[in-house]
mmCIF file of C-alpha atoms and ligand atoms in Angstrom:
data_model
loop_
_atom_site.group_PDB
_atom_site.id
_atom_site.type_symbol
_atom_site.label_atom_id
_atom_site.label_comp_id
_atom_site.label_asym_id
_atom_site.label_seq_id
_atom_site.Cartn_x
_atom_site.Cartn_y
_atom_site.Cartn_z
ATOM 1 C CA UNK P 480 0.000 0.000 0.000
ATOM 2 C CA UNK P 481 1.535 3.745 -0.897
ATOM 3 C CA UNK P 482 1.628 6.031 1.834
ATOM 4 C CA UNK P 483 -1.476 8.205 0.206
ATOM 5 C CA UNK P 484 -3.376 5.097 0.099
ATOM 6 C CA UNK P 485 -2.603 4.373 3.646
ATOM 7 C CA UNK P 486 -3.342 7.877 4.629
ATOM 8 C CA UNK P 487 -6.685 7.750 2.933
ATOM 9 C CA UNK P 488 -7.773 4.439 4.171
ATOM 10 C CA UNK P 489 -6.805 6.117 8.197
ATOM 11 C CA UNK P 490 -8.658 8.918 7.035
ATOM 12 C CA UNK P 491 -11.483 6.914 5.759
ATOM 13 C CA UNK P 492 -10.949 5.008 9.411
ATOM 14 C CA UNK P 493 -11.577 7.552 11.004
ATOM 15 C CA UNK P 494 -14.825 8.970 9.470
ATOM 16 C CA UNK P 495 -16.438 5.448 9.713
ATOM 17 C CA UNK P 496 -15.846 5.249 13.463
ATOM 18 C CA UNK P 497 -17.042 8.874 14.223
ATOM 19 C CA UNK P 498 -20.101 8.450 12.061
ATOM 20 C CA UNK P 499 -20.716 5.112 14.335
ATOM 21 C CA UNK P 500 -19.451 7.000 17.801
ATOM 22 C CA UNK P 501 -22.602 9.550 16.653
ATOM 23 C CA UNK P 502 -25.232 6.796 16.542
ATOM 24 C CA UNK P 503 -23.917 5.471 19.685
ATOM 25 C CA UNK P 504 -24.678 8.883 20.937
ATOM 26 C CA UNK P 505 -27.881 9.385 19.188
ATOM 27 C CA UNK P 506 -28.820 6.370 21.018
ATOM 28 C CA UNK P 507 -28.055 7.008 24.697
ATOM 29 C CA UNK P 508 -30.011 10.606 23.945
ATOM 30 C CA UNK P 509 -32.744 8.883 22.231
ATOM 31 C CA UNK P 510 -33.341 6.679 25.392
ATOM 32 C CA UNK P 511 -32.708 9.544 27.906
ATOM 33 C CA UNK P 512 -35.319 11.808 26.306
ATOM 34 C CA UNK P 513 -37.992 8.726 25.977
ATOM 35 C CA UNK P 514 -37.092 7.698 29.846
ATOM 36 C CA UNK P 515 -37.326 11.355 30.855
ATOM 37 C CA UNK P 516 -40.756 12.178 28.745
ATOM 38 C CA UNK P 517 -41.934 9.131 31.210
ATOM 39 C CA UNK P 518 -42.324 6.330 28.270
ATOM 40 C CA UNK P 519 -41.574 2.633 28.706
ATOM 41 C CA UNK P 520 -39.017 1.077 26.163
ATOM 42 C CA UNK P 521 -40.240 -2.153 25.276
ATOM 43 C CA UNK P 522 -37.862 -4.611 23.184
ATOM 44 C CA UNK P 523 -38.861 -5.046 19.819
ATOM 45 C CA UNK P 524 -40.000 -7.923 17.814
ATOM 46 C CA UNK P 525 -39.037 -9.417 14.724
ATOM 47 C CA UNK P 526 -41.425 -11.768 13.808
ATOM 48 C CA UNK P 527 -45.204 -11.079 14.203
ATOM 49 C CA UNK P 528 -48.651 -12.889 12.575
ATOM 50 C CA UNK P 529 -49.058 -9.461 11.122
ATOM 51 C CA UNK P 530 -46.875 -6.788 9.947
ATOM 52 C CA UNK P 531 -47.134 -3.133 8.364
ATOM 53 C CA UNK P 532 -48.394 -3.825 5.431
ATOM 54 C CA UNK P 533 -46.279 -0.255 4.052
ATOM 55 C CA UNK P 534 -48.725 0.944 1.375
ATOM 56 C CA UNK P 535 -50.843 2.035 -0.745
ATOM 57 C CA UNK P 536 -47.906 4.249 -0.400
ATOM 58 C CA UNK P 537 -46.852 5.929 -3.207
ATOM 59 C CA UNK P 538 -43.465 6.175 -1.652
ATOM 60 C CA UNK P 539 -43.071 2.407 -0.934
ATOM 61 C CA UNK P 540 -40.976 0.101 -3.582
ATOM 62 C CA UNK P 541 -40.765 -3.138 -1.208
ATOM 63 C CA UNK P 542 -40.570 -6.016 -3.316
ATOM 64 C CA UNK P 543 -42.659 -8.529 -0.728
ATOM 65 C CA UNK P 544 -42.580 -8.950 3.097
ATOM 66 C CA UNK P 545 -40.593 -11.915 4.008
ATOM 67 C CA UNK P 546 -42.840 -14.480 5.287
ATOM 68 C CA UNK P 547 -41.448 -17.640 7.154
ATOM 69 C CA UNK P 548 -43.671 -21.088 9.160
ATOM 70 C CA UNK P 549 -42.697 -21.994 12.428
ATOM 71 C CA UNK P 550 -44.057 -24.822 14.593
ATOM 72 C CA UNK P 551 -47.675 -24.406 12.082
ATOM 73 C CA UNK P 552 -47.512 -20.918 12.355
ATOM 74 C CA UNK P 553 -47.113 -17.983 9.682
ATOM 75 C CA UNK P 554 -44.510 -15.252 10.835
ATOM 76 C CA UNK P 555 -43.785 -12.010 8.937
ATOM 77 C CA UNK P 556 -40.558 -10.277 9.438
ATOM 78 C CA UNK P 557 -41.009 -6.584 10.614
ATOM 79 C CA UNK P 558 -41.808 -3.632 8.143
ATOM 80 C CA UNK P 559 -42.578 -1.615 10.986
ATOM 81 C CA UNK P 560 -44.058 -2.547 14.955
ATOM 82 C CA UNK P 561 -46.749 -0.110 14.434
ATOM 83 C CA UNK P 562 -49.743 -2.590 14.433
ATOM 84 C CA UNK P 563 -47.730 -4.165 17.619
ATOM 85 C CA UNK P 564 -47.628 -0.325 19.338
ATOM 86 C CA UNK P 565 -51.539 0.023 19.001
ATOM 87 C CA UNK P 566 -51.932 -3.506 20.893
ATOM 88 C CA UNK P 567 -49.155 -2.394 23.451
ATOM 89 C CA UNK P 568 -50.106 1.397 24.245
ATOM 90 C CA UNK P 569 -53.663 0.624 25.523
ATOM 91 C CA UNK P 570 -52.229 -1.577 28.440
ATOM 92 C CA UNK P 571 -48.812 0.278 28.797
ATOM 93 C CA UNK P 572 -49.025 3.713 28.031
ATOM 94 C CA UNK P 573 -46.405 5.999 26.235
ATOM 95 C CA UNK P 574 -43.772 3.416 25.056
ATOM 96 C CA UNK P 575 -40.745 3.102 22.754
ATOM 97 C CA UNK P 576 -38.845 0.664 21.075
ATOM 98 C CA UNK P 577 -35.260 0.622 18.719
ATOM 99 C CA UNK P 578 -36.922 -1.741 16.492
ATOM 100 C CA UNK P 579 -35.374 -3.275 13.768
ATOM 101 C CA UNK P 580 -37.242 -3.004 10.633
ATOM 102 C CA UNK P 581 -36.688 -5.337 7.232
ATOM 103 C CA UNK P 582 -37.451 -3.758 4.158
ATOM 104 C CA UNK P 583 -36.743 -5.920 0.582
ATOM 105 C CA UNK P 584 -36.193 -2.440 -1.722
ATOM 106 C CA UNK P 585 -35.927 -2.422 -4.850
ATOM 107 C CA UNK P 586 -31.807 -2.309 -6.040
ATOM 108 C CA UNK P 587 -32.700 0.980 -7.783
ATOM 109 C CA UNK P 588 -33.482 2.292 -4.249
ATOM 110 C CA UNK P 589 -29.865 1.963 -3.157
ATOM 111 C CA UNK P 590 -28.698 5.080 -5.175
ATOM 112 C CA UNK P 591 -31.132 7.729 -3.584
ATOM 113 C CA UNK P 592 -29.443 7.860 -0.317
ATOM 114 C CA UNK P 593 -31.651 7.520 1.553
ATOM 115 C CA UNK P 594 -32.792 3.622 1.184
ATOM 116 C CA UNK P 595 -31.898 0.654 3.413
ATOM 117 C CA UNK P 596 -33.143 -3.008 3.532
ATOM 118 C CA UNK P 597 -32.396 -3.403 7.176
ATOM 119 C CA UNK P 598 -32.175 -0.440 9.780
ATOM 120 C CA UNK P 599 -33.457 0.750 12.507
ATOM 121 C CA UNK P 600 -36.357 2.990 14.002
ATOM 122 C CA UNK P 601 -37.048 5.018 17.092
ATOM 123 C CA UNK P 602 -40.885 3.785 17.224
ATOM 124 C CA UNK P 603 -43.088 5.399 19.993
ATOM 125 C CA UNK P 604 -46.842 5.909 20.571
ATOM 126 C CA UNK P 605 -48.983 7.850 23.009
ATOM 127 C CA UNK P 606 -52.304 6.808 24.295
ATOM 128 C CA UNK P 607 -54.987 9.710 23.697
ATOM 129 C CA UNK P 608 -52.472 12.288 21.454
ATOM 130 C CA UNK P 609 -53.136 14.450 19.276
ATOM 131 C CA UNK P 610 -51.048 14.930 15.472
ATOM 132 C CA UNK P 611 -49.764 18.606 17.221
ATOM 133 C CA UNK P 612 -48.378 16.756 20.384
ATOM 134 C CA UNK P 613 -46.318 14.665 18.100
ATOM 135 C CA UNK P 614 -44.987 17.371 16.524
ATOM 136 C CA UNK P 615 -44.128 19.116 19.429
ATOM 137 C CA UNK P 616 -42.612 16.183 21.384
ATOM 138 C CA UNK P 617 -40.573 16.109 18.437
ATOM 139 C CA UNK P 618 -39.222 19.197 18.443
ATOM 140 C CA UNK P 619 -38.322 18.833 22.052
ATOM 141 C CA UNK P 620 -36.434 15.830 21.387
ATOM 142 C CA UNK P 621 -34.573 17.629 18.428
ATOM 143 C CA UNK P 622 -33.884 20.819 19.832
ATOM 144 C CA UNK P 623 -32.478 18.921 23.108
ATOM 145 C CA UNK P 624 -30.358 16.251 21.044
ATOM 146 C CA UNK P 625 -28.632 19.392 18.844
ATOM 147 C CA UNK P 626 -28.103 20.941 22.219
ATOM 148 C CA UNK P 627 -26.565 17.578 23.802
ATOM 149 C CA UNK P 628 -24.428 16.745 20.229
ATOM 150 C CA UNK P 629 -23.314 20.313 19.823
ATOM 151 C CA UNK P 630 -19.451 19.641 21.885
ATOM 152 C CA UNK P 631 -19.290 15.780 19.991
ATOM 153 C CA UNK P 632 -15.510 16.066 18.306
ATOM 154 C CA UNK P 633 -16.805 13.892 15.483
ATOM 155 C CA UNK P 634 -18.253 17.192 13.569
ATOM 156 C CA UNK P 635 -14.643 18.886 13.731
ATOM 157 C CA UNK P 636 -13.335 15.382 12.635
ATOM 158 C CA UNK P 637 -15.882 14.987 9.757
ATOM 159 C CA UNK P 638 -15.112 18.878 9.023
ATOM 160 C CA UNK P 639 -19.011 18.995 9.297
ATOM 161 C CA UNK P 640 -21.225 21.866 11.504
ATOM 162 C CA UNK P 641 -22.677 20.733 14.362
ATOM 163 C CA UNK P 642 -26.790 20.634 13.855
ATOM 164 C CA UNK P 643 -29.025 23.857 14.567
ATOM 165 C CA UNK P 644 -32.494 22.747 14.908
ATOM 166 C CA UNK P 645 -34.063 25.637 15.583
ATOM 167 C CA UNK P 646 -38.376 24.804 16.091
ATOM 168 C CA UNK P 647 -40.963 25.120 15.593
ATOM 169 C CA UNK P 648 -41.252 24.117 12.276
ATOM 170 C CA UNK P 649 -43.690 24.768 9.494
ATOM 171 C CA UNK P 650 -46.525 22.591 8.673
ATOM 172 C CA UNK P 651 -47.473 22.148 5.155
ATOM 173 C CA UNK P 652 -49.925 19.345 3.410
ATOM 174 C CA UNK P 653 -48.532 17.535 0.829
ATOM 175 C CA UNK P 654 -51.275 19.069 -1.469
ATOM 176 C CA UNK P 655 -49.481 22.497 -1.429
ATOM 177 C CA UNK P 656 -46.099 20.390 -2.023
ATOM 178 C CA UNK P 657 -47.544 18.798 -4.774
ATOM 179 C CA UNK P 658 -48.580 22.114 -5.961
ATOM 180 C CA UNK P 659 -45.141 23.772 -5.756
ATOM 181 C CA UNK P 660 -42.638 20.849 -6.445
ATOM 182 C CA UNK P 661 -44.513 18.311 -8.394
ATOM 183 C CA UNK P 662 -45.576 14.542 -7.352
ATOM 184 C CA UNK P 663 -42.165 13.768 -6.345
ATOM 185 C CA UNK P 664 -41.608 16.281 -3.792
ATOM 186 C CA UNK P 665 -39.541 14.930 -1.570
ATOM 187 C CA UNK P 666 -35.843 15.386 -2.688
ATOM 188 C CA UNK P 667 -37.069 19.082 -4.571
ATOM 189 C CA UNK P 668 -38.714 20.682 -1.286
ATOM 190 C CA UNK P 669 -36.131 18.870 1.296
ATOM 191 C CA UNK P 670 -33.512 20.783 -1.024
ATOM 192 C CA UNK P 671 -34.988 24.058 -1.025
ATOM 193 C CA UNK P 672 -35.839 23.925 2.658
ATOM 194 C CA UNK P 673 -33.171 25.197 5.598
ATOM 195 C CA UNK P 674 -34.954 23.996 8.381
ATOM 196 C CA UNK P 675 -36.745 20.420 8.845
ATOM 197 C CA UNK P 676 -40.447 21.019 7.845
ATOM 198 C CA UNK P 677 -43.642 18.761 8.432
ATOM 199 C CA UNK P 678 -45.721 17.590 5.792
ATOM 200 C CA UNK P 679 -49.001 16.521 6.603
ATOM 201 C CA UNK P 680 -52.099 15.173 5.046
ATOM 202 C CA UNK P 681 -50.904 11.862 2.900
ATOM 203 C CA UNK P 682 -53.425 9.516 1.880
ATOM 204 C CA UNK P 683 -51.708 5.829 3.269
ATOM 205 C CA UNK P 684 -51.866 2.603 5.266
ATOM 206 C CA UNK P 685 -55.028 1.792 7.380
ATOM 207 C CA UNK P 686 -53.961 2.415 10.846
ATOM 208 C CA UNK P 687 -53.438 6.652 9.842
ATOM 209 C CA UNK P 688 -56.810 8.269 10.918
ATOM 210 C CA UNK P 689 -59.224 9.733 8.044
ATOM 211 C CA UNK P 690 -60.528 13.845 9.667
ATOM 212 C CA UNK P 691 -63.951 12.802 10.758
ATOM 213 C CA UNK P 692 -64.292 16.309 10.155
ATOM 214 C CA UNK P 693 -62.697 16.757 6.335
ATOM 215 C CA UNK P 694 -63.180 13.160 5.127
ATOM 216 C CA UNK P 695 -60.410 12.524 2.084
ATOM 217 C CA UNK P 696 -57.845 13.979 4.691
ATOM 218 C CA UNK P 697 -55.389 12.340 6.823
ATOM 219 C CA UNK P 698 -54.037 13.279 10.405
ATOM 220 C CA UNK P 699 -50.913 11.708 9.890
ATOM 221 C CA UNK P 700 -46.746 13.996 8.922
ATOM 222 C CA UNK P 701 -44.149 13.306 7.867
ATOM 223 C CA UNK P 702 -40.894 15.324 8.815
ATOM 224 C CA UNK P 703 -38.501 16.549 6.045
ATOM 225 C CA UNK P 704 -35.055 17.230 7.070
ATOM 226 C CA UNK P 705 -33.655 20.247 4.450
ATOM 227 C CA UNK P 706 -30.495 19.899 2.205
ATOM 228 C CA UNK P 707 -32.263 17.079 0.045
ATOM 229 C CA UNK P 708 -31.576 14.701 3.084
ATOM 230 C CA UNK P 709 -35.741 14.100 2.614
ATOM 231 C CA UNK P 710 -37.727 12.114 5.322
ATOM 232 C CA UNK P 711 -36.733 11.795 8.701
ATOM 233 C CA UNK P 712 -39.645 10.562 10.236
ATOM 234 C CA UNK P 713 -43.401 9.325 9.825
ATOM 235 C CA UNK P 714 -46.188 9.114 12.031
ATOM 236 C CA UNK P 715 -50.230 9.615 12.912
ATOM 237 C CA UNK P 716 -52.732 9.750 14.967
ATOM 238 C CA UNK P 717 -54.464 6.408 14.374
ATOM 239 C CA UNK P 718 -57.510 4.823 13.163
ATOM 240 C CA UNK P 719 -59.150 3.040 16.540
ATOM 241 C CA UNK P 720 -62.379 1.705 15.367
ATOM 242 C CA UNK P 721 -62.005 -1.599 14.685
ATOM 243 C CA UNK P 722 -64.689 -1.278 11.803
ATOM 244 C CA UNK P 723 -63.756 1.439 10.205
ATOM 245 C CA UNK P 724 -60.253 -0.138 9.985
ATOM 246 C CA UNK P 725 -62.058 -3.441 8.675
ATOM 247 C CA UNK P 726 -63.778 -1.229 6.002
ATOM 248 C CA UNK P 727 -60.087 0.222 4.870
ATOM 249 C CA UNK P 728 -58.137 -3.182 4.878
ATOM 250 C CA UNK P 729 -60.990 -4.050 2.254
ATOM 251 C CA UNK P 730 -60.544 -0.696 1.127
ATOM 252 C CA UNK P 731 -56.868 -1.230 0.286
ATOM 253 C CA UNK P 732 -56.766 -4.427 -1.336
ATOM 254 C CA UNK P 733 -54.431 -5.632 1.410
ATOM 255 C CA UNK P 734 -54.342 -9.920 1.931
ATOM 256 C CA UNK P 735 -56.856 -9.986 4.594
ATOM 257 C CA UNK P 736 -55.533 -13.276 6.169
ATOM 258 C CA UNK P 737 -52.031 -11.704 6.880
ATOM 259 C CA UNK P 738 -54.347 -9.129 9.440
ATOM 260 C CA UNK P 739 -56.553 -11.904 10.942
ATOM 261 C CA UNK P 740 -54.765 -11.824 13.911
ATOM 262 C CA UNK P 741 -54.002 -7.872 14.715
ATOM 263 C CA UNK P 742 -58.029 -7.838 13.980
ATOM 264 C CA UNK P 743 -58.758 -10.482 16.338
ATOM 265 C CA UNK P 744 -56.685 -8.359 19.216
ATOM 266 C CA UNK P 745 -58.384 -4.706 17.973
ATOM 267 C CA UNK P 746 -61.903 -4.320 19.132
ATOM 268 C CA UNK P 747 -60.670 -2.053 21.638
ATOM 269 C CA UNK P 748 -57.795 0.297 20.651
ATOM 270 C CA UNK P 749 -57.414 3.057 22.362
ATOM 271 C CA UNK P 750 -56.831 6.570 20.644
ATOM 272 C CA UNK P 751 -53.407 7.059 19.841
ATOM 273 C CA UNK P 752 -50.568 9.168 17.927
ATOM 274 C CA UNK P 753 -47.530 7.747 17.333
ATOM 275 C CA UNK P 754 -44.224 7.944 14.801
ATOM 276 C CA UNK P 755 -41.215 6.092 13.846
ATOM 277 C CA UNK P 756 -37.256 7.701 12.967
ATOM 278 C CA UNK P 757 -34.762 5.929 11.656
ATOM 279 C CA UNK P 758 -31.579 5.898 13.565
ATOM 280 C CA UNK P 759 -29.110 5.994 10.444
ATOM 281 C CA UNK P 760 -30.878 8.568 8.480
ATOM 282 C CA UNK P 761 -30.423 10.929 11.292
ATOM 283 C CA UNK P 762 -26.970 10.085 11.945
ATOM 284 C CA UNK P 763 -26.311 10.474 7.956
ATOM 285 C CA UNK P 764 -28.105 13.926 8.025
ATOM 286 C CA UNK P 765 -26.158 15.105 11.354
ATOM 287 C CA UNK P 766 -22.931 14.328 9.573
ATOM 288 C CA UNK P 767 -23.624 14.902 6.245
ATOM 289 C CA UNK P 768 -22.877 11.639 4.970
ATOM 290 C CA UNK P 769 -23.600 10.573 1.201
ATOM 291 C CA UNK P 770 -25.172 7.786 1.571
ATOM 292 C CA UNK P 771 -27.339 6.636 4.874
ATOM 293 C CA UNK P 772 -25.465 2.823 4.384
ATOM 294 C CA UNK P 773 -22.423 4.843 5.426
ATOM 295 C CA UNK P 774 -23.249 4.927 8.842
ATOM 296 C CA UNK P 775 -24.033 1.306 9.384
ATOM 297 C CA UNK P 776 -21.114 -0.886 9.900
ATOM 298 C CA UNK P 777 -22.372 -3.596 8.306
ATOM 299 C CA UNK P 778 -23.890 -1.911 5.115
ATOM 300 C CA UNK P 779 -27.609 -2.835 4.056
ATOM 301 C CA UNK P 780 -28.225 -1.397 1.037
ATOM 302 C CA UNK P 781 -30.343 -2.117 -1.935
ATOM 303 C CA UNK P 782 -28.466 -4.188 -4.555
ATOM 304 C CA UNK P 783 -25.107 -3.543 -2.968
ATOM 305 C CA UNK P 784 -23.346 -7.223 -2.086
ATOM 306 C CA UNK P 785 -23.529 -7.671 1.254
ATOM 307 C CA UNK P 786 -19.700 -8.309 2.876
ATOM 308 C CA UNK P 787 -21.413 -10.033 6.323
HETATM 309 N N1 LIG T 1141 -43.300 3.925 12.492
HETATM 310 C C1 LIG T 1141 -44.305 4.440 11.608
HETATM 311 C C2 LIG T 1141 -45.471 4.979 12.398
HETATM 312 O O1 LIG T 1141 -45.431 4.958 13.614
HETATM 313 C C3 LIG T 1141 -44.793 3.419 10.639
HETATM 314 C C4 LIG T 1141 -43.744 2.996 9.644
HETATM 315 O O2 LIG T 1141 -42.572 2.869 9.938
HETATM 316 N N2 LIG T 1141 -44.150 2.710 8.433
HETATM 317 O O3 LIG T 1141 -46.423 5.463 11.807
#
């Protein structure tokens, strides 16, 4: 190896293990802001009778969820626990979990940046919230973590800023989004943005409340980090009535039989509000990174070979 070459690859060194020194810090933050907001952190699953089914979702490009038997039963691996929070919050409470989520992209997805097929979420619900205590909560928990990170030597080491989150943040439906940037607003309105931004009002999955009062309109967001690092997060309040989610999983075209056993547990949801973030795409938009499989050590992204 020539001496540049061995200079890069300790420079590249040492990038890799302060982008993974930031999760590890995301991560003790993460749990003291949960434990201090008073939620429980339950472990996640991996295998459940039902799973986020992830669509109609324009956005969505899974190829199938992985289904496997065991001992004469059916198990999906986990899109998301969000069918497993509504079951947990009504006996719990506020609760939390670093789940791990499986996702089979599409190999095109591993050149936006943004795509993995295996990472991980911050995934919390809240008995009786509303979409606006969500968003705040939020904004506590960024505004805090920017203050916490702002000393961390692995910005002067990545040559990157610190992060100034500086809420609240503006609320805007997708409709107007659509309106400005197009049906693919995403990348174009994350770009032009310079502070995160919420976008609310997507038509999507079951389990995201219809208005009762503006029916065709959904109290679910999204938030948008800026710089064209897109979505950081997704949430909703959520659709309790066990009938009127029967009604939309017919709705949807969704396999009924791979729900036959959330619906046998839902007759009595509570009202809830919820959202998931995913742990890399926060550390890849806190240090910049090109690509969010950079700040995994063992790199899970779409069409890439996997080394391990
Ligand atoms: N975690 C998301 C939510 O709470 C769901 C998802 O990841 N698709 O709404």
């Amino acid at each position: 190896m020539s001496g540049a070459d061995a200079s890069e690859t300790t420079a590249s060194g040492t990038a890799r293990r302060s982008r993974l020194e930031l999760v590890s810090d995301v991560l003790l933050e993460t749990t003291r802001f949960f434990h201090d907001e008073r939620f429980v952190q339950l472990l996640p699953v991996m295998l459940g009778r039902s799973t986020d089914p992830l669509g109609p979702d324009p956005g969505s490009s899974i190829l199938r969820t992985t289904e496997l038997d065991y001992l004469g039963q059916r198990f999906y691996l986990m899109n998301s626990m969000i069918l497993h929070k509504q079951i947990a919050v009504r006996e719990v409470g506020p609760i939390w979990i670093l789940s791990p989520n499986v996702r089979l992209e599409r190999a095109e997805r591993g050149r936006t940046g943004r795509h993995l097929f295996e990472f991980t979420q911050a995934d919390f619900e809240l008995p009786g919230a509303t979409a606006a205590d969500v968003r705040s909560l939020m904004e506590r928990y960024y505004a805090r973590l920017g203050t916490a990170l702002a000393g961390h030597p692995a910005f002067g080491r990545l040559g990157v800023e610190p992060p100034s989150f500086r809420p609240p943040w503006r609320v805007v439906t997708t409709h107007d989004l659509e309106t400005r940037f197009g049906p693919d607003w995403e990348g174009p309105a994350s770009t032009a943005a310079d502070q995160p931004f919420w976008a609310v009002c997507h038509r999507r999955e079951f389990y995201d409340r219809e208005d009762p009062a503006d029916p065709g309109h959904f109290l679910n967001y999204d938030l948008i980090y800026p710089g064209g690092y897109g979505e950081a997060l997704s949430g909703a309040e959520r659709e309790w009535d066990a009938e009127r989610i029967r009604t939309r999983i017919r709705r949807d075209g969704v396999p009924p039989q791979a729900f036959r056993a959330y619906l046998e547990l839902a007759h009595d949801l509570v009202p809830s509000a919820g959202a998931g973030f995913g742990i890399e795409r926060l550390v890849r938009f806190l240090t910049k990174s090109p690509h969010v499989g950079d700040v995994q050590f063992f790199r899970r992204v779409p069409g890439e070979t996997v080394a391990l």
